[in-house]
Short mmCIF file of C-alpha atoms in Angstrom, two decimals:
data_model
loop_
_atom_site.label_atom_id
_atom_site.label_comp_id
_atom_site.label_asym_id
_atom_site.label_seq_id
_atom_site.Cartn_x
_atom_site.Cartn_y
_atom_site.Cartn_z
CA UNK G 1 45.48 169.83 116.12
CA UNK G 2 46.55 168.45 113.22
CA UNK G 3 43.84 165.87 113.11
CA UNK G 4 42.00 165.03 110.14
CA UNK G 5 38.44 164.56 109.44
CA UNK G 6 36.35 161.77 108.44
CA UNK G 7 32.59 162.07 106.98
CA UNK G 8 30.44 160.60 107.68
CA UNK G 9 30.96 159.98 111.59
CA UNK G 10 28.43 157.11 111.33
CA UNK G 11 27.21 154.97 108.58
CA UNK G 12 24.52 152.51 108.49
CA UNK G 13 23.85 150.21 105.46
CA UNK G 14 22.18 146.68 104.47
CA UNK G 15 24.57 143.70 104.07
CA UNK G 16 25.49 143.46 100.35
CA UNK G 17 25.48 147.44 99.73
CA UNK G 18 28.33 149.55 99.18
CA UNK G 19 30.08 151.48 101.67
CA UNK G 20 31.97 154.87 101.17
CA UNK G 21 34.25 156.75 103.89
CA UNK G 22 35.89 160.15 103.54
CA UNK G 23 38.69 161.45 104.87
CA UNK G 24 40.23 164.70 104.83
CA UNK G 25 43.62 166.09 106.30
CA UNK G 26 45.80 169.25 106.61
CA UNK G 27 49.04 169.03 105.68
CA UNK G 28 51.15 167.58 102.76
CA UNK G 29 51.74 163.86 102.56
CA UNK G 30 53.74 161.05 101.37
CA UNK G 31 51.49 158.47 102.17
CA UNK G 32 47.72 157.73 103.84
CA UNK G 33 46.86 154.40 105.61
CA UNK G 34 43.36 153.28 106.62
CA UNK G 35 42.78 151.19 109.70
CA UNK G 36 39.91 148.99 111.06
CA UNK G 37 38.80 148.78 114.71
CA UNK G 38 36.17 146.33 116.01
CA UNK G 39 34.58 147.57 119.26
CA UNK G 40 36.84 147.98 122.03
CA UNK G 41 39.75 146.37 120.38
CA UNK G 42 43.06 147.81 118.86
CA UNK G 43 43.36 149.27 115.44
CA UNK G 44 44.54 146.96 112.28
CA UNK G 45 45.86 148.01 108.87
CA UNK G 46 43.95 147.62 105.98
CA UNK G 47 45.73 149.62 103.30
CA UNK G 48 48.15 152.34 102.75
CA UNK G 49 48.07 154.62 99.84
CA UNK G 50 51.56 156.92 98.54
CA UNK G 51 51.08 160.23 97.19
CA UNK G 52 52.13 159.18 93.91
CA UNK G 53 49.06 156.77 93.78
CA UNK G 54 45.32 157.98 92.80
CA UNK G 55 43.73 154.46 93.48
CA UNK G 56 44.30 151.20 95.03
CA UNK G 57 42.65 147.98 95.83
CA UNK G 58 42.68 145.42 98.14
CA UNK G 59 40.11 142.62 97.95
CA UNK G 60 36.70 144.26 98.79
CA UNK G 61 38.56 147.45 99.65
CA UNK G 62 39.30 150.67 97.01
CA UNK G 63 41.12 153.56 98.30
CA UNK G 64 41.48 156.76 96.30
CA UNK G 65 43.60 159.77 97.09
CA UNK G 66 43.27 163.14 95.62
CA UNK G 67 46.39 165.00 97.37
CA UNK G 68 45.00 168.48 95.51
CA UNK G 69 42.21 168.10 97.56
CA UNK G 70 43.91 166.73 100.72
CA UNK G 71 41.21 163.82 100.89
CA UNK G 72 40.99 160.20 100.64
CA UNK G 73 37.98 157.84 100.25
CA UNK G 74 37.50 153.97 101.39
CA UNK G 75 34.90 152.14 99.37
CA UNK G 76 34.08 148.63 100.71
CA UNK G 77 32.05 146.61 98.18
CA UNK G 78 29.58 144.12 99.10
CA UNK G 79 29.41 144.70 102.84
CA UNK G 80 29.12 142.03 105.68
CA UNK G 81 27.82 141.87 108.72
CA UNK G 82 31.48 141.43 109.96
CA UNK G 83 32.72 144.64 108.31
CA UNK G 84 30.78 146.43 111.64
CA UNK G 85 33.50 148.07 112.86
CA UNK G 86 35.14 151.72 113.02
CA UNK G 87 37.47 152.66 110.48
CA UNK G 88 40.19 155.82 110.61
CA UNK G 89 42.49 157.15 108.22
CA UNK G 90 45.90 158.12 109.19
CA UNK G 91 48.61 160.53 107.73
CA UNK G 92 52.22 161.24 108.91
CA UNK G 93 52.72 164.42 111.23
CA UNK G 94 54.77 165.72 108.21
CA UNK G 95 56.29 164.49 105.04
CA UNK G 96 58.35 161.39 105.98
CA UNK G 97 57.65 161.54 109.67
CA UNK G 98 56.90 158.25 111.12
CA UNK G 99 54.20 159.43 113.87
CA UNK G 100 50.63 159.49 112.33
CA UNK G 101 47.88 161.52 113.08
CA UNK G 102 44.67 159.57 113.17
CA UNK G 103 41.26 160.90 112.31
CA UNK G 104 38.20 160.77 114.40
CA UNK G 105 36.69 157.74 112.62
CA UNK G 106 33.85 156.61 110.79
CA UNK G 107 31.44 154.11 112.74
CA UNK G 108 30.05 151.45 109.97
CA UNK G 109 27.16 149.20 110.99
CA UNK G 110 26.03 146.56 108.12
CA UNK G 111 22.64 145.28 108.81
CA UNK G 112 21.79 141.95 108.22
CA UNK X 1 52.40 137.54 113.65
CA UNK X 2 53.29 140.63 114.92
CA UNK X 3 52.42 140.69 118.53
CA UNK X 4 52.01 143.94 120.83
CA UNK X 5 51.20 143.10 124.35
CA UNK X 6 49.63 145.40 126.87
CA UNK X 7 49.94 144.12 130.04
CA UNK X 8 46.71 145.07 131.76
CA UNK X 9 43.34 145.02 129.87
CA UNK X 10 41.22 146.74 132.52
CA UNK X 11 42.73 148.70 135.37
CA UNK X 12 40.76 151.00 138.33
CA UNK X 13 43.01 153.43 140.07
CA UNK X 14 42.23 156.14 142.40
CA UNK X 15 43.00 159.76 141.43
CA UNK X 16 46.70 160.43 142.97
CA UNK X 17 48.17 157.44 142.23
CA UNK X 18 50.94 156.37 140.55
CA UNK X 19 49.78 154.41 137.08
CA UNK X 20 52.12 152.21 135.19
CA UNK X 21 51.06 150.77 131.69
CA UNK X 22 53.40 148.00 130.03
CA UNK X 23 53.58 147.49 126.49
CA UNK X 24 55.81 144.68 124.72
CA UNK X 25 56.63 143.83 121.33
CA UNK X 26 57.88 141.15 119.64
CA UNK X 27 58.94 142.10 116.06
CA UNK X 28 62.40 144.10 117.08
CA UNK X 29 60.52 147.78 115.74
CA UNK X 30 62.21 150.89 116.34
CA UNK X 31 59.18 152.74 117.00
CA UNK X 32 56.62 152.29 119.73
CA UNK X 33 53.79 154.68 120.68
CA UNK X 34 51.29 155.37 123.01
CA UNK X 35 48.01 156.72 122.08
CA UNK X 36 44.97 157.73 123.98
CA UNK X 37 41.49 157.25 122.58
CA UNK X 38 38.23 159.05 123.83
CA UNK X 39 34.86 158.85 122.09
CA UNK X 40 34.51 162.24 119.88
CA UNK X 41 38.23 162.60 120.04
CA UNK X 42 39.67 159.65 118.09
CA UNK X 43 43.01 158.54 118.73
CA UNK X 44 45.57 161.20 120.01
CA UNK X 45 49.36 160.72 120.40
CA UNK X 46 50.65 161.09 123.89
CA UNK X 47 54.34 159.98 123.22
CA UNK X 48 56.64 158.65 120.75
CA UNK X 49 59.90 156.78 120.83
CA UNK X 50 62.03 156.01 117.72
CA UNK X 51 64.91 154.16 119.74
CA UNK X 52 65.84 153.16 123.32
CA UNK X 53 66.10 156.01 125.58
CA UNK X 54 64.93 158.24 123.05
CA UNK X 55 61.14 159.61 123.04
CA UNK X 56 59.54 162.82 121.61
CA UNK X 57 56.24 164.58 122.64
CA UNK X 58 52.93 163.90 120.93
CA UNK X 59 49.83 165.99 120.90
CA UNK X 60 48.97 165.79 124.44
CA UNK X 61 51.80 164.65 126.77
CA UNK X 62 50.96 166.85 129.75
CA UNK X 63 50.27 164.75 132.81
CA UNK X 64 52.12 161.66 131.34
CA UNK X 65 56.06 160.20 131.12
CA UNK X 66 57.31 157.47 129.17
CA UNK X 67 60.20 155.04 129.69
CA UNK X 68 62.05 153.17 126.88
CA UNK X 69 65.02 151.14 128.46
CA UNK X 70 64.89 148.29 126.34
CA UNK X 71 63.84 148.17 122.53
CA UNK X 72 60.74 145.98 122.91
CA UNK X 73 59.76 147.65 126.08
CA UNK X 74 57.66 150.83 126.17
CA UNK X 75 56.31 152.04 129.27
CA UNK X 76 53.71 154.84 130.02
CA UNK X 77 53.32 156.36 133.36
CA UNK X 78 50.62 158.66 134.77
CA UNK X 79 52.63 160.25 138.11
CA UNK X 80 49.50 161.42 139.74
CA UNK X 81 46.47 159.61 138.32
CA UNK X 82 43.41 162.04 137.38
CA UNK X 83 40.03 161.47 136.30
CA UNK X 84 40.31 163.13 133.44
CA UNK X 85 42.76 160.46 132.36
CA UNK X 86 40.12 157.98 132.49
CA UNK X 87 40.26 156.37 128.85
CA UNK X 88 41.35 153.96 126.56
CA UNK X 89 45.04 153.63 126.10
CA UNK X 90 46.89 152.13 122.82
CA UNK X 91 50.06 151.05 122.55
CA UNK X 92 51.67 150.70 119.02
CA UNK X 93 54.96 149.75 117.07
CA UNK X 94 56.27 150.01 113.77
CA UNK X 95 59.40 149.67 111.78
CA UNK X 96 61.72 152.84 111.63
CA UNK X 97 60.77 154.59 108.44
CA UNK X 98 57.68 156.53 106.90
CA UNK X 99 54.84 154.44 105.22
CA UNK X 100 55.18 151.51 107.61
CA UNK X 101 52.13 149.86 109.00
CA UNK X 102 51.70 150.22 112.86
CA UNK X 103 50.60 147.52 114.81
CA UNK X 104 48.56 147.70 117.99
CA UNK X 105 47.81 146.41 121.02
CA UNK X 106 44.56 145.36 122.14
CA UNK X 107 44.14 148.55 124.58
CA UNK X 108 44.28 149.17 128.19
CA UNK X 109 40.84 150.63 129.91
CA UNK X 110 42.06 152.70 132.68
CA UNK X 111 39.60 153.98 135.18
CA UNK X 112 40.52 156.47 137.47
CA UNK X 113 38.13 157.19 140.79
#
């Protein structure tokens, strides 16, 4: 399988704290995406980072990419109860591929 | 807004039945996907289509087939449903080159009894 791995599998923090999730992948990539899934629903795109970028921000989200280590991290700052969801990283099957491989996800719980 | 619509949210089928899962997108996207999601296994790609009548196998195509006769519609077919195909099925679409956002439907929960 080409699936990547997310770490941790589950994370529980207090509202207002920062949440960091990590993703490792196996093949060379030209981009990496992060998605969010509320319980029992479809996935929603959060952010894309290209292989020539090291860091990208979107609102309270910060994504980093280290292609030498084949890893990425997603940081959510000042977490809110509404951030409770599963978060997935996704990479192309191969460089330039349109098909994406998803990791197994990190289940994030924000406690009020 | 992009809309990917899966025809059935919840289905219960019997072992051996032929099952059709339908998906329609309204954004004229070239690519369409069927994923399966199981606890502990994440999302796994079943089939991918990059154009009308074109398809590629994903990681787990066994026991499934697909049909794409029109650009906006992508159907997943279980020729003879089995209990190990009980799962959540997610349809998605995207524009035709790498790096584009994939838009997902809300999912279809299939139970095979």
